[in-house]
Coordinates of N, CA, C and O in Angstrom, one line a residue:
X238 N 93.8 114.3 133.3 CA 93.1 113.8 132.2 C 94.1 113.6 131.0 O 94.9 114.4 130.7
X239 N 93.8 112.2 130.3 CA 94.9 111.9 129.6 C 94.4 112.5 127.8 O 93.2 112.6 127.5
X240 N 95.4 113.0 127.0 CA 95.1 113.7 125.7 C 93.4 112.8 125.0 O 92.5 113.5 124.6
X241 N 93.4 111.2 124.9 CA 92.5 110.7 125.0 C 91.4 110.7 125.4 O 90.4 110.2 124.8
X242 N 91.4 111.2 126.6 CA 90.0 111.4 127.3 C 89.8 113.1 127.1 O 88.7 113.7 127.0
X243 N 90.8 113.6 127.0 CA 90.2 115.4 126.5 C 89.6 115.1 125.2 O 88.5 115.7 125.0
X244 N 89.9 114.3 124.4 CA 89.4 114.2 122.7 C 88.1 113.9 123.3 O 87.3 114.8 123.7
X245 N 87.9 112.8 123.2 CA 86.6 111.5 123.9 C 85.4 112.6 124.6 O 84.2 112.4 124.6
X246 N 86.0 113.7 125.2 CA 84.9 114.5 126.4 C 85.3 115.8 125.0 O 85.7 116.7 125.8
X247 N 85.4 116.2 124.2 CA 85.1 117.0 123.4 C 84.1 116.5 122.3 O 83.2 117.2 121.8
X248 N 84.4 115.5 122.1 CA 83.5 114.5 120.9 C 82.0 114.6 121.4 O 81.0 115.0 120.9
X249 N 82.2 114.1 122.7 CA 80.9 113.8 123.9 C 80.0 115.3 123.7 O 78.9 115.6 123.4
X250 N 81.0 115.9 123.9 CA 80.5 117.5 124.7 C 79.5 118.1 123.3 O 78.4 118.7 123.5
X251 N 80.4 117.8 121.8 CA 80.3 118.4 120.8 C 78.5 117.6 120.5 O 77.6 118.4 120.5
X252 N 78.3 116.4 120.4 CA 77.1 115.4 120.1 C 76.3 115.9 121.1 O 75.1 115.9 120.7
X253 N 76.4 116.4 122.4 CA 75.6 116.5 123.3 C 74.0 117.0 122.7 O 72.9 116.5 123.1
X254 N 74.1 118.3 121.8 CA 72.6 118.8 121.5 C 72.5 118.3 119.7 O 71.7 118.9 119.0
X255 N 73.4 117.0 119.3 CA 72.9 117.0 118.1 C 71.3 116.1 118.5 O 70.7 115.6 119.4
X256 N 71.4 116.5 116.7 CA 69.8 115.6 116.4 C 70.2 113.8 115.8 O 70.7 113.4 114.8
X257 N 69.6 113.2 116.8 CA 69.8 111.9 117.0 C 68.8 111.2 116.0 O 68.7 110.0 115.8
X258 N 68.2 112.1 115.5 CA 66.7 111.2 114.5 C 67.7 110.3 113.3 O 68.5 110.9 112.6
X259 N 67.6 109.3 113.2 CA 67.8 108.2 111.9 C 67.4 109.3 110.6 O 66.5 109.9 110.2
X260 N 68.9 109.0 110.2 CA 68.4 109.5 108.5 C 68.1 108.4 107.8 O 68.8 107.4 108.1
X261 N 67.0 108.2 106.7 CA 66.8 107.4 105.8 C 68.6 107.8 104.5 O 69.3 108.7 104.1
X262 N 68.3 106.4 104.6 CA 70.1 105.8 103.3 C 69.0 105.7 102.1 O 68.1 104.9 102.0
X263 N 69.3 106.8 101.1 CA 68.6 106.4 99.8 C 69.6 105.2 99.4 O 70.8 105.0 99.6
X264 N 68.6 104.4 98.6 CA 68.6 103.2 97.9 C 68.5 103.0 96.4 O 68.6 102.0 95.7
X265 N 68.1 104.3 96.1 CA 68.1 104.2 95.0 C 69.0 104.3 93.7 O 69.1 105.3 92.8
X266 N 69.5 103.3 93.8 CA 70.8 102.7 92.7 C 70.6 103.4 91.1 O 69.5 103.4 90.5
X267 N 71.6 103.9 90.5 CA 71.5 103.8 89.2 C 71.6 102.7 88.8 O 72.3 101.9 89.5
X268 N 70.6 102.2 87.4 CA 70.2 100.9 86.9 C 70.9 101.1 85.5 O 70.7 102.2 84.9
X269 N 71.6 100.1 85.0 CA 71.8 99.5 83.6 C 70.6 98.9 83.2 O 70.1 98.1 84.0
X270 N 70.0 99.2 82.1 CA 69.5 98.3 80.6 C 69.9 97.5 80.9 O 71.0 97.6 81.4
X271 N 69.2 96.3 80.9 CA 69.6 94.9 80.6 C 70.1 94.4 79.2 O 70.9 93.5 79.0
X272 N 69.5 95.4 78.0 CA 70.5 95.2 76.7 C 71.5 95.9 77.1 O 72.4 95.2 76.8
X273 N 71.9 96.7 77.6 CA 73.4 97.6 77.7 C 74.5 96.7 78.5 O 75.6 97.1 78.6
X274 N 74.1 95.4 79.2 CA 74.9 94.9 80.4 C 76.6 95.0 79.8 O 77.6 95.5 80.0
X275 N 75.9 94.0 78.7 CA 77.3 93.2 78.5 C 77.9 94.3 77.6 O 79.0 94.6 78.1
X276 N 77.9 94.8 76.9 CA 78.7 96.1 76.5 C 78.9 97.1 77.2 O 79.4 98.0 76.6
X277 N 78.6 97.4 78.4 CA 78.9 98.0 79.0 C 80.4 97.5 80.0 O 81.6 98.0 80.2
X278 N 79.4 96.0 80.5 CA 81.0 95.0 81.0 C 82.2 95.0 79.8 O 83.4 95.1 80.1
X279 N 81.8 95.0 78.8 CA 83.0 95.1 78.1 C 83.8 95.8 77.9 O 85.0 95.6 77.8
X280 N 83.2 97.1 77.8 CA 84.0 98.9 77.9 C 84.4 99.0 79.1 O 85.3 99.9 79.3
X281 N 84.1 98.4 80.1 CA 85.0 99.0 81.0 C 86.2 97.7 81.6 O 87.2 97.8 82.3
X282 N 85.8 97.0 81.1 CA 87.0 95.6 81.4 C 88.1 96.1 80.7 O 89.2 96.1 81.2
X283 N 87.7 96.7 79.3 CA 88.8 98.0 78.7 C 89.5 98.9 79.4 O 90.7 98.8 79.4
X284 N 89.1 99.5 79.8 CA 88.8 100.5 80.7 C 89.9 100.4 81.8 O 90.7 101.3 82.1
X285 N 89.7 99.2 82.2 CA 90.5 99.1 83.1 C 92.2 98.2 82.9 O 93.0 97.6 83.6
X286 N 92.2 98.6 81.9 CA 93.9 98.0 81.1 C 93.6 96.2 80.7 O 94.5 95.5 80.2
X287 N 92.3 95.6 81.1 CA 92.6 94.0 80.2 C 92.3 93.9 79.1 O 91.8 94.8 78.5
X288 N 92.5 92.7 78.5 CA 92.2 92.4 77.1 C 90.9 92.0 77.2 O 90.6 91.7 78.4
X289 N 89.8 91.8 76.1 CA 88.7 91.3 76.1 C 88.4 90.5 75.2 O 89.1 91.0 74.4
X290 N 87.8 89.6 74.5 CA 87.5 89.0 73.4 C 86.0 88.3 73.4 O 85.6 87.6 74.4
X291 N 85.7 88.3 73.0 CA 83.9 88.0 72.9 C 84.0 86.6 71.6 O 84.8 86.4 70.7
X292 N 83.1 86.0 71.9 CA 83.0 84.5 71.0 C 81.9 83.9 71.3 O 81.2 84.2 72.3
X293 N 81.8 82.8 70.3 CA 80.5 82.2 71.2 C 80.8 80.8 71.8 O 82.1 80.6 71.8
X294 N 80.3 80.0 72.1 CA 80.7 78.7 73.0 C 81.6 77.7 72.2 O 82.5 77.0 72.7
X295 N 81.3 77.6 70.7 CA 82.1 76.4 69.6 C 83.5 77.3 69.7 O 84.6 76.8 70.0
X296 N 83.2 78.8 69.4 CA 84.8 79.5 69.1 C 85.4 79.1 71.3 O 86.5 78.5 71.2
X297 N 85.1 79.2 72.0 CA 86.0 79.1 73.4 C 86.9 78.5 73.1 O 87.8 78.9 73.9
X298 N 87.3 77.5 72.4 CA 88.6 76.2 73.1 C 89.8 77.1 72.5 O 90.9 77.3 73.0
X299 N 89.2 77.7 70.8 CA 90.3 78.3 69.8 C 90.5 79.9 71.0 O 91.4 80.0 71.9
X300 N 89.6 80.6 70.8 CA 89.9 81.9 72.2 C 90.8 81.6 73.1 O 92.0 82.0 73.2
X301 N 90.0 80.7 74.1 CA 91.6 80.5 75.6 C 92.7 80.1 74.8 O 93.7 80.7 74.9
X302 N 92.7 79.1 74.1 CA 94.3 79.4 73.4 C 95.1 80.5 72.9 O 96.3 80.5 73.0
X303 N 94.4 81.6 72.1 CA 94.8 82.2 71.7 C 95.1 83.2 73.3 O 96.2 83.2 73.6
X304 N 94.3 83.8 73.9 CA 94.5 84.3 75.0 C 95.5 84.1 75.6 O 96.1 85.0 76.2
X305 N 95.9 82.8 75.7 CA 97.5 82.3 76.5 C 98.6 82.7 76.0 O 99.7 82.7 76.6
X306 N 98.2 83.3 74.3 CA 99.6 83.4 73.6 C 100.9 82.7 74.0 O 101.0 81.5 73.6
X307 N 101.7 83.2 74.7 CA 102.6 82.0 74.3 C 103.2 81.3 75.7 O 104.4 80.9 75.7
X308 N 102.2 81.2 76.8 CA 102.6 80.5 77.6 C 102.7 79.3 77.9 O 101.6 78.6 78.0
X309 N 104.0 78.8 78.3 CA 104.0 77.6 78.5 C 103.7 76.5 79.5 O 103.7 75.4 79.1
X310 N 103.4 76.7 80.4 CA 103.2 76.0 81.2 C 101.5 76.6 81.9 O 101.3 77.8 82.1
X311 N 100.8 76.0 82.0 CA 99.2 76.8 82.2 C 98.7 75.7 83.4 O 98.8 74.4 83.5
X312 N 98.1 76.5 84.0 CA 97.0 75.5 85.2 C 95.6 75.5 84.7 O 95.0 76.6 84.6
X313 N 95.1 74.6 84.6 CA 93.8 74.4 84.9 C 93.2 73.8 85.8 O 93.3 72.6 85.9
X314 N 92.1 74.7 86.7 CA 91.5 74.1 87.8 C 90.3 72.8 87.1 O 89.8 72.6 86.0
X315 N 90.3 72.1 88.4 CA 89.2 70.9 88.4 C 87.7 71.8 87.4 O 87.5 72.9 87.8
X316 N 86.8 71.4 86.5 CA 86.0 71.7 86.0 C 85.8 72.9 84.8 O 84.7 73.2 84.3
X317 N 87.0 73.2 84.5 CA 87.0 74.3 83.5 C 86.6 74.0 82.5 O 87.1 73.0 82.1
X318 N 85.5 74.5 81.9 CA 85.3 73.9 80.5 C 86.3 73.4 79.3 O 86.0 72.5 78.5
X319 N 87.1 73.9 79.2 CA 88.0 73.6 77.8 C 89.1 72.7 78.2 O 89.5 72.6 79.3
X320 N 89.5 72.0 77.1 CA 90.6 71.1 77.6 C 91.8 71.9 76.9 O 92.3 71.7 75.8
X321 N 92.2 72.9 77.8 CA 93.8 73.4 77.3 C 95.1 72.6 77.7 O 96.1 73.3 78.1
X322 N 95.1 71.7 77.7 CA 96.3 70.7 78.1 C 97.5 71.4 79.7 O 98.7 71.2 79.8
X323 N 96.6 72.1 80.5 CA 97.2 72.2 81.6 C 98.4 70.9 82.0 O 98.3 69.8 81.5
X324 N 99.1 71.4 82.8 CA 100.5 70.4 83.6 C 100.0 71.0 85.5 O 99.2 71.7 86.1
X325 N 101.1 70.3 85.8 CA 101.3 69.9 87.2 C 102.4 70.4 87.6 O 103.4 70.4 86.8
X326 N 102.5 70.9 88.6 CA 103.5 71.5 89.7 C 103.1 72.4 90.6 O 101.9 72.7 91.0
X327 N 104.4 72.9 91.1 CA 104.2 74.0 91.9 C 103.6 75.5 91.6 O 104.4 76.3 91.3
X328 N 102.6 75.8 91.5 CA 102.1 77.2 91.9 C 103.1 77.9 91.1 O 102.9 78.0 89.9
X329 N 104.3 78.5 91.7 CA 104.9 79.2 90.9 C 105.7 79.2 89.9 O 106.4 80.1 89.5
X330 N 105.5 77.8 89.3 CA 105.8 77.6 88.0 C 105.3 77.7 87.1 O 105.9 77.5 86.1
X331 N 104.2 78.2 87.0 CA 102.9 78.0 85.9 C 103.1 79.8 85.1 O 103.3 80.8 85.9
X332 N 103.0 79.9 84.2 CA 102.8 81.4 83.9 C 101.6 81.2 83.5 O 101.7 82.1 82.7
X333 N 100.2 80.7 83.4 CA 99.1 81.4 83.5 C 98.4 80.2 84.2 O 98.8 79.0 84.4
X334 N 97.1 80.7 84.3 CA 96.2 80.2 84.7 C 94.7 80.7 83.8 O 94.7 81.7 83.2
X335 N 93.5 79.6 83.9 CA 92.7 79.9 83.4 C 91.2 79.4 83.9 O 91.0 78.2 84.0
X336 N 90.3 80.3 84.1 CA 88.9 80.3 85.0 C 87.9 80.5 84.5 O 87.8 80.9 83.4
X337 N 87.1 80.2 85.1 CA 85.4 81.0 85.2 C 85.5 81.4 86.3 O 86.2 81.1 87.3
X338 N 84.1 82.3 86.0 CA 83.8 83.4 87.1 C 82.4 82.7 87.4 O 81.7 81.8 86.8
X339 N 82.0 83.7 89.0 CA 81.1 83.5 89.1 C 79.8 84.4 88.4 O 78.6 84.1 88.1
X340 N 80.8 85.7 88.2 CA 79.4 86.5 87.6 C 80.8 88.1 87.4 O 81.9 88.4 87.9
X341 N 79.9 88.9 86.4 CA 81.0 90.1 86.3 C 79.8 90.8 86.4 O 78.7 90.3 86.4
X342 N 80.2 91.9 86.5 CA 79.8 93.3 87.0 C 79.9 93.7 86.2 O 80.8 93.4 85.5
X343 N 78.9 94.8 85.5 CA 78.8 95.7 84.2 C 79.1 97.2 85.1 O 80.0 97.7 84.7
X344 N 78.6 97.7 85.9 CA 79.4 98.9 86.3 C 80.6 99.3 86.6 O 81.0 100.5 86.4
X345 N 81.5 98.4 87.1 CA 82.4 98.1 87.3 C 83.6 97.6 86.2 O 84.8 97.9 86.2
X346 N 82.8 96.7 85.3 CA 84.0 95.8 84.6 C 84.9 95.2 85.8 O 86.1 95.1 85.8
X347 N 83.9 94.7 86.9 CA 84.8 93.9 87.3 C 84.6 92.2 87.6 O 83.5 91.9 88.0
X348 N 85.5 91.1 87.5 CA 84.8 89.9 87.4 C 85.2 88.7 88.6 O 86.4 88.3 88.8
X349 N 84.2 88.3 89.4 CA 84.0 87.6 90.6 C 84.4 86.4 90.8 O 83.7 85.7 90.2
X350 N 85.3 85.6 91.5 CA 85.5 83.9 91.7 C 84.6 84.2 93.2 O 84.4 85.1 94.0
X351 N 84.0 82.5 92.9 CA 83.6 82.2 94.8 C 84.4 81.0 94.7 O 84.0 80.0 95.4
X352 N 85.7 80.8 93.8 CA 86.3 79.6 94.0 C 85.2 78.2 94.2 O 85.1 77.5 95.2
X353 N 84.4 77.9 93.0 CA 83.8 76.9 92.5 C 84.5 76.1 91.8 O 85.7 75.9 92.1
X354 N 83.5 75.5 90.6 CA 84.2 74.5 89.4 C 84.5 75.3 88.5 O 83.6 75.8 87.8
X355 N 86.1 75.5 88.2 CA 86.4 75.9 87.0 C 87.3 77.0 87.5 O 88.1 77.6 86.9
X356 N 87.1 77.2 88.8 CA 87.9 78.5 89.1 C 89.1 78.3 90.4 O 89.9 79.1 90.9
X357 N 88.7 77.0 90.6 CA 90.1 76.8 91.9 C 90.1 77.7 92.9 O 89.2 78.6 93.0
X358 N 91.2 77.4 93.9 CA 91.7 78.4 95.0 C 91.8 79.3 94.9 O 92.0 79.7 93.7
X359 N 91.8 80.2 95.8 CA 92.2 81.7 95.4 C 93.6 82.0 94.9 O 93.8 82.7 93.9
X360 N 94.7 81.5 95.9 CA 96.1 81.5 95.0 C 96.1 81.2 93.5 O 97.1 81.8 92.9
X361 N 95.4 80.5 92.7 CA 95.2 79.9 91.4 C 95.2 81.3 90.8 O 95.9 81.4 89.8
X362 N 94.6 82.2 91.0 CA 94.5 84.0 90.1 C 95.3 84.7 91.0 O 95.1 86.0 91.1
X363 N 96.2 84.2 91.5 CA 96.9 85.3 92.0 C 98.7 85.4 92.0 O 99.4 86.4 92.2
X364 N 98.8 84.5 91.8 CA 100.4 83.8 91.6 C 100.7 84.0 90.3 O 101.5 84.8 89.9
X365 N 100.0 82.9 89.3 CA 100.7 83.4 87.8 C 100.8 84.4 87.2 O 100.2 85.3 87.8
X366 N 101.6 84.8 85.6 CA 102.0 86.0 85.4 C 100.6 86.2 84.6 O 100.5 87.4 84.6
X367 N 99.4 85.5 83.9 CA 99.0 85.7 83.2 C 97.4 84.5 83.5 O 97.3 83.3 83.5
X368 N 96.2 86.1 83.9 CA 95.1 85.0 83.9 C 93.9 85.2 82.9 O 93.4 86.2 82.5
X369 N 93.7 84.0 82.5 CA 92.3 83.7 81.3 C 91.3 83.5 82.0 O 91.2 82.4 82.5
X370 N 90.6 84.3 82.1 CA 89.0 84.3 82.7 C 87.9 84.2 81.9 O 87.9 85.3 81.2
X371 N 86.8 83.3 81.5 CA 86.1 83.3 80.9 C 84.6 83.6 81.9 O 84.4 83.1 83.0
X372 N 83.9 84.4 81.1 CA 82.8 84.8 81.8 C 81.2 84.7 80.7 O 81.3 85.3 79.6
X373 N 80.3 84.2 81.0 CA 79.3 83.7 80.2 C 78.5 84.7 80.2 O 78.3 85.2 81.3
X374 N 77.6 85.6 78.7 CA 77.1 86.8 78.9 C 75.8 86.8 80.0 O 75.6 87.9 80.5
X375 N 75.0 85.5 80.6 CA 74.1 85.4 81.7 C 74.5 85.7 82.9 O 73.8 85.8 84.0
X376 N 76.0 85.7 82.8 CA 76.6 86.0 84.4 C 77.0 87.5 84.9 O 77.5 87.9 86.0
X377 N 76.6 88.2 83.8 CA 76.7 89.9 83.7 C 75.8 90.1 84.5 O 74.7 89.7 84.1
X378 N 75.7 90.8 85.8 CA 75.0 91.6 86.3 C 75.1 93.0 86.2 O 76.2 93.3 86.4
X379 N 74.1 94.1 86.0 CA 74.2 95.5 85.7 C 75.1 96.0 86.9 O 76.0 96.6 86.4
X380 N 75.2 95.9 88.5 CA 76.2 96.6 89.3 C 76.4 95.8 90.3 O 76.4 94.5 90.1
X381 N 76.5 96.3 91.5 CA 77.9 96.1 92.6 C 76.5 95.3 93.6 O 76.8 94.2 94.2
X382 N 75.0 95.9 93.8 CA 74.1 95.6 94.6 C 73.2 94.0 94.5 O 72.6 93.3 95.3
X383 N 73.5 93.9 92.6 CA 72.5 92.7 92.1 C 74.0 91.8 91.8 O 73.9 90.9 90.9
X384 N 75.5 91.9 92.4 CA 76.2 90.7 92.4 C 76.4 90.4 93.6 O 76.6 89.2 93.8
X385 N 76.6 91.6 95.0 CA 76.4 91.0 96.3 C 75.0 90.3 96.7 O 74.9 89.3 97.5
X386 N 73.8 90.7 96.0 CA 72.4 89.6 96.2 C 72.6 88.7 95.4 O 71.5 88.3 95.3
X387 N 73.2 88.0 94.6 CA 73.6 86.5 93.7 C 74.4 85.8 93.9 O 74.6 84.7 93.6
X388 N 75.5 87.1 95.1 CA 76.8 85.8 95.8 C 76.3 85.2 96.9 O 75.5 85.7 97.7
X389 N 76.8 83.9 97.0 CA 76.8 83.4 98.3 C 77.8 83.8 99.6 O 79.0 83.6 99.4
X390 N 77.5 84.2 100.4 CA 78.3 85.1 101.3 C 79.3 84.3 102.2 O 80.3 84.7 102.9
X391 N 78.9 83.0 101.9 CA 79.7 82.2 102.7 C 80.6 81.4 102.1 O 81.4 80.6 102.7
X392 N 80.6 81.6 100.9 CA 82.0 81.1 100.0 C 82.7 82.2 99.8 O 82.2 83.4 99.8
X393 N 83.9 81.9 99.5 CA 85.1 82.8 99.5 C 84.6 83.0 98.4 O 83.8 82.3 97.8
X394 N 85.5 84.8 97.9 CA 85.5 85.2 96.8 C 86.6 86.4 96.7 O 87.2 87.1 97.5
X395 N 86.7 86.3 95.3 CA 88.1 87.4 94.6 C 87.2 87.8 94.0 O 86.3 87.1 93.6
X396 N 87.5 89.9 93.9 CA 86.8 90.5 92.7 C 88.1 91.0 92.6 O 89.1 91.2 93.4
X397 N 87.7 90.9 90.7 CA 89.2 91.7 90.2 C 88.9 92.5 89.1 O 88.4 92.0 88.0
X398 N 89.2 93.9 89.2 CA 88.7 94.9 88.6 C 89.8 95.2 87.5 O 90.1 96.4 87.5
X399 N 90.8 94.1 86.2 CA 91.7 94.3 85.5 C 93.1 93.8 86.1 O 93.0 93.3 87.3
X400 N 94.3 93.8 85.6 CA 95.1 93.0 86.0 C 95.9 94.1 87.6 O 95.7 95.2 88.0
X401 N 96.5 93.1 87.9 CA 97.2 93.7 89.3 C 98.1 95.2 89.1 O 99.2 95.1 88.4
X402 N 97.7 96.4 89.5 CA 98.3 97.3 89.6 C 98.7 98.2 91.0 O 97.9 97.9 92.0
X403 N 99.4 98.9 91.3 CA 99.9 100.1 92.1 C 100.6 100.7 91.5 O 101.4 100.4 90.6
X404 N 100.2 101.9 92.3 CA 101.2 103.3 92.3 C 101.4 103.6 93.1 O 101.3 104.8 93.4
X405 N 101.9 102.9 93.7 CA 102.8 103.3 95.6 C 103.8 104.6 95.4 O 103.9 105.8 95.9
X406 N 104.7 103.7 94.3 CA 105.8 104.4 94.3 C 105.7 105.6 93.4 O 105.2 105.2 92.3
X407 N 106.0 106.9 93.5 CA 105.9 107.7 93.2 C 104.7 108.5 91.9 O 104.8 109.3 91.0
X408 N 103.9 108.1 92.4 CA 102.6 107.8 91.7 C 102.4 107.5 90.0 O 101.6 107.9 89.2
X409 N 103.6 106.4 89.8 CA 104.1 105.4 88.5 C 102.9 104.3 88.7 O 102.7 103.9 89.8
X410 N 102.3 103.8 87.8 CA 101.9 102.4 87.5 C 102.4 101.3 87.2 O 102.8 101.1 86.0
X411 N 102.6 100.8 87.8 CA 103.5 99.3 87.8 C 102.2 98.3 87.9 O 101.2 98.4 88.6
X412 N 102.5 96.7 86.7 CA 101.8 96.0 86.6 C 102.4 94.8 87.1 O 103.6 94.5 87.0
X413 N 101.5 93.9 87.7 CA 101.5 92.7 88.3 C 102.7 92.3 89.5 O 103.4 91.3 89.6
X414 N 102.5 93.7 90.6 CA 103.5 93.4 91.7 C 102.5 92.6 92.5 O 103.1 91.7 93.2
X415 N 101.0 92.8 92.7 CA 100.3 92.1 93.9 C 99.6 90.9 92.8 O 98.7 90.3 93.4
X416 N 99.8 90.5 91.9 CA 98.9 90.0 91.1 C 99.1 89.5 89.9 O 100.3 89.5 89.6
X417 N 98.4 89.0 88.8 CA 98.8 88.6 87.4 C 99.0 89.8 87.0 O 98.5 90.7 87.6
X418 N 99.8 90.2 85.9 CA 100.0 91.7 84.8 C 99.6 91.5 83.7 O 99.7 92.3 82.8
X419 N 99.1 90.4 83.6 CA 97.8 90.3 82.3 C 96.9 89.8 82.6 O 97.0 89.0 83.5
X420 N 95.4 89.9 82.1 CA 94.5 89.9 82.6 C 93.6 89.7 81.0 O 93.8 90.2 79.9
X421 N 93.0 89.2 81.4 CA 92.3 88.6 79.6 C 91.2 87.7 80.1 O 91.2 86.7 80.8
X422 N 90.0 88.6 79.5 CA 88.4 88.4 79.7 C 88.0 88.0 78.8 O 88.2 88.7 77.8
X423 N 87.3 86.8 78.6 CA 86.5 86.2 77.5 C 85.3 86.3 77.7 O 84.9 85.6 78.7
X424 N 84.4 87.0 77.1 CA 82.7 86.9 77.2 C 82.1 85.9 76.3 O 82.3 86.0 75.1
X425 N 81.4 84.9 76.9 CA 80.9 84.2 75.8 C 79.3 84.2 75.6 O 78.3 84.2 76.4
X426 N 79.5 84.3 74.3 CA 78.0 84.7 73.7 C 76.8 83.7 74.1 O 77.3 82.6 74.6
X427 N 75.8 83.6 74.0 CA 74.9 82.8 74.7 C 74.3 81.6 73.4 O 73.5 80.8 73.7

């Protein structure tokens, strides 16, 4: 008998007199306030090392500018609301890019593409050094349970919980080895 099948007939042997009855999975989620969403999304977008800035729809065009600070070269996907004078090229020329989401997460602070209008391909948030995400306060959901029931399961999607980090290496934080290393959230007021 090979080490595999001694494991396999120990596993077997060990289950033989458990109890097979179905446990019920509680379901019952801690709930955000719906006044708490979006400050809550915003303390933890903190939270998680991005910038945040809140405005209402007239201030956006002045905000994503300001958020780009001083990059020069910027992508804008097909549909983005603001006209920030994006250019053309290759992918890795661009030092930022700039989106909408599909919806952010208030437990989390974290915020969703299903690669729609306004938010491009997935490489589009993942290549430049620097991404502007705009997220609209109606697209705050309180957690993780009421943004998997509002996505569509069959469009792709990026969740990004702050800019690209690891601590592979010696448990140091290093920013934007898998990802952008700035990360800048605009909430816009309703």
């Amino acid at each position: 008998m090979s080490a595999r099948e001694e494991i396999l007939a120990a596993v077997r042997g060990a289950l033989r007199d458990a109890d097979r009855a179905e446990a019920a999975v509680p379901r019952g989620y801690r709930s955000v306030a719906a006044a708490d969403v979006v400050e809550l999304f915003a303390e933890r977008v903190v939270d998680y090392r991005a910038a945040l800035t809140r405005c209402t729809a007239a201030e956006l065009p002045g905000a994503v500018r300001a958020a780009l600070g001083p990059a020069r070269k910027v992508l804008v996907p097909e549909g983005f609301p603001v006209d920030v004078g994006g250019g053309e090229g290759e992918l890795v020329e661009f030092d930022a890019v700039v989106t909408t989401a599909a919806l952010g997460i208030a437990a989390t602070g974290t915020i969703v593409l299903d690669h729609g209008p306004g938010q491009g391909r997935r490489a589009l948030s993942l290549v430049p050094d620097v991404h502007v995400c705009v997220v609209r306060e109606d697209q705050i959901v309180p957690g993780v349970p009421q943004a998997v029931a509002a996505l569509d399961p069959a469009r792709p999607q990026t969740w990004i919980s702050g800019p690209s980090a690891t601590s592979d290496i010696e448990l140091t934080r290093v920013e934007g080895v898998h990802g952008p290393r700035t990360l800048h959230v605009i909430v816009v007021a309703e």
